[in-house]
Amino acid sequence: MINLSKFIVFVLLVFFSYNAIAQKKQKPTWQLSTNKTEVKIGEEIELIFISKIEKDWYMYSSDFSDKVGPTVAFFDFKPDPSYKLIGKIKPIGSHKHFDSVFEGDVSTFDGKAEFRQTVKILNVMPKIKVALEFQECSQVTGMCVLFEDELEFKNIKVLTSAGHKQMDEGTAVAGNNIQPSDSSNLASGLATKHPEDSGKANSGSVSGGNQSSMLRFLLFAFFGGLIAVITPCVFPMLPMTVTFFTKRSETRILALKRAFGFGISIIGIYGSLGLIFAFFDLGAGFGNALATHWIPNMLFFVIFVVFSASFLGMFEITLPHRFVNSVDSKSSMSSFMGVFFMAFTLVLVSFSCTGPIVGSLLIEAVGGKFMKPLLGMASFGAGLALPFTLFAVFPSWIHNLPKSGGWLNSVKVVLGFLELALAFKFLSIPDQTYHWGLLDRHVYLAIWIVIFFMMGLYLLGKLKLSHDSDVPHVGVPRLMMAIITFSFVLYLLPGIFGAPLKALSGYLPPMESISYNINNSNTASGDNLKKESKLGDVRFNNLFHLDHGLEGFFDYKQAVAYSKKVNKPIFIDFTGHGCVNCREMEANVWSDPEVLKRLQNDYVILALYVDDKTELPENEWYTSSYDNKEKKTIGKQNLDLELSKYNANAQPYYVLIDSNEKTLAEPKAYDLSIQNFVDFLDSGKKAFVQINQAKEISAIADSR
């Protein structure tokens, strides 16, 4: 009974959480302060913006490109001769991570958002006003809300030339006593973003996403260490090292101590290397530059190609022999220092095989958090040290190891193919950011298909490189690897013709770079003419489009007029370019045949982008009755409609109305349940039919 009651409570919580999605979220407040209690004219001072973020919510920062998708936090300082901006706005404590939905790097805050801006005071009474635009999203419901605020720094202490204080100290808090209809609840991100914020053409997850991303990186590093064990430079040293511990130790306990000391030494050596690179972390701005600028990305591309060539047998990357021999001579010491130097010798001798793996990990780590290189290298060292330690603890296992042979070189070659494929990811980043047009999705996929096809041939023994031995027959492990590789090639092939390949979205150029899409091939030809003849001249169809071959409008008045013409209800989709959950709904719910059938046959579709920056002709500007602000862009007018008419400010937000603009059903927000969405559409159609029937009955009665 207890379990049943818990289940009922859980169901009720889920039910009410979905109903709460559509409620309007109140605007967060901002606390304003400065880093100095007083300042003289001509001196610089830091303006500090702090906002507390609700639990399970996160805010997008300012240190990533607005081209990625989500709304970048934007601070618009009103020019005034009483002060001068010094440098750019700086986010403090933001977390940078890769968003697989937007295929790029984003930066977010959770718990607390803090920004700082340095200014030079030029007057005893500085007038510093800031228009702020930012976006918050829920980790639980997926709801994203755009906000704008107007802040002003008041009561800054400025000393006159005589040294007297001009004003009393005070701290301004923006946004207190906000009413539900406060105009500042309006979303933003609608004005043109500051060009200084531009960066990578690339999620929204936050702390949980960052933690899972770090965990994936550490697991990747650990398995990299395990893979390094079965390379030609390391594997033959396993029996030699185990023999060293068992024969040179007088007791079993001493052998175990030396074995664990050996493993800890390896972890410490690689961890020290990571610690050195950790000091290259120069903050989020550096990480963004590292991730987006063409110079580091081209450098990483070249490095990966060089590593790949080394693994494929073109040459070996080695350390100076004199240095290696010098360290090796100290491994004969009987103390634990000898164990350390033996571990150091292993690290140095195996460098030609582990170097490319270590280099790849360091490239992934640099520019992340301070601890990422340290933990990544320590994790790699743990993976490398684990087999040595286990075989030293259980020396009888050594007899079950396969003999060294050509299979070890095959491991290196396979790693070489993988390194080469990943190299093109680094070339793809600046290609998108700087619009070089060298590596669109077609070319990228073609290169990957060839690389993995050749890798499959190599695994079957049909392709032989310089250091390979003959493969008279293919073993089961190689055969299984070949099957997996060729299956991956077959998975990639439809991507050439426009398949989304969702599992690889984070590694591939965006779908927009595809010039030919087999899924939309009809749309690109004759069907497009049919659509235009059916809907007429659709306004803004050069700016927006609907997926899955759907036809629709992007202007409210035009959709209402067409609805009256064809006597169909209107399906309003309040959406946004930077709305993650909008894309998920379109990909996972709209694509369902039952949903598509209803959208195509029963409704006039109206997609209204609330974050679009396109400025309308001046004769279409208006001052909103909701907040008394002038609306100049498509996005601001669409958002004003959502706020004033439906008292909502989240996306996605779906509304069903008739041609008289009356709501037919309870509006719906983010919900990945296909059946719920079908029921939502059916309820709207049913209400529309009932209204029409009532009109017909009323018309008949009036005629009598």
Short mmCIF file of C-alpha atoms in Angstrom, two decimals, residues 53 100 159 281 394 454 485 516 527 552 613 695:
data_model
loop_
_atom_site.label_atom_id
_atom_site.label_comp_id
_atom_site.label_asym_id
_atom_site.label_seq_id
_atom_site.Cartn_x
_atom_site.Cartn_y
_atom_site.Cartn_z
CA ILE A 53 18.71 31.54 -10.33
CA SER A 100 24.39 18.39 -29.05
CA LEU A 159 35.10 62.07 -4.87
CA ASP A 281 43.16 27.59 -18.39
CA PHE A 394 47.85 -11.94 -9.70
CA MET A 454 39.15 1.67 -45.68
CA THR A 485 32.79 -0.65 -39.05
CA TYR A 516 20.36 18.44 -51.73
CA ASP A 527 5.71 20.61 -55.04
CA GLY A 552 2.08 27.21 -43.17
CA LYS A 613 15.76 39.94 -35.08
CA LYS A 695 -23.45 28.85 -36.13
#
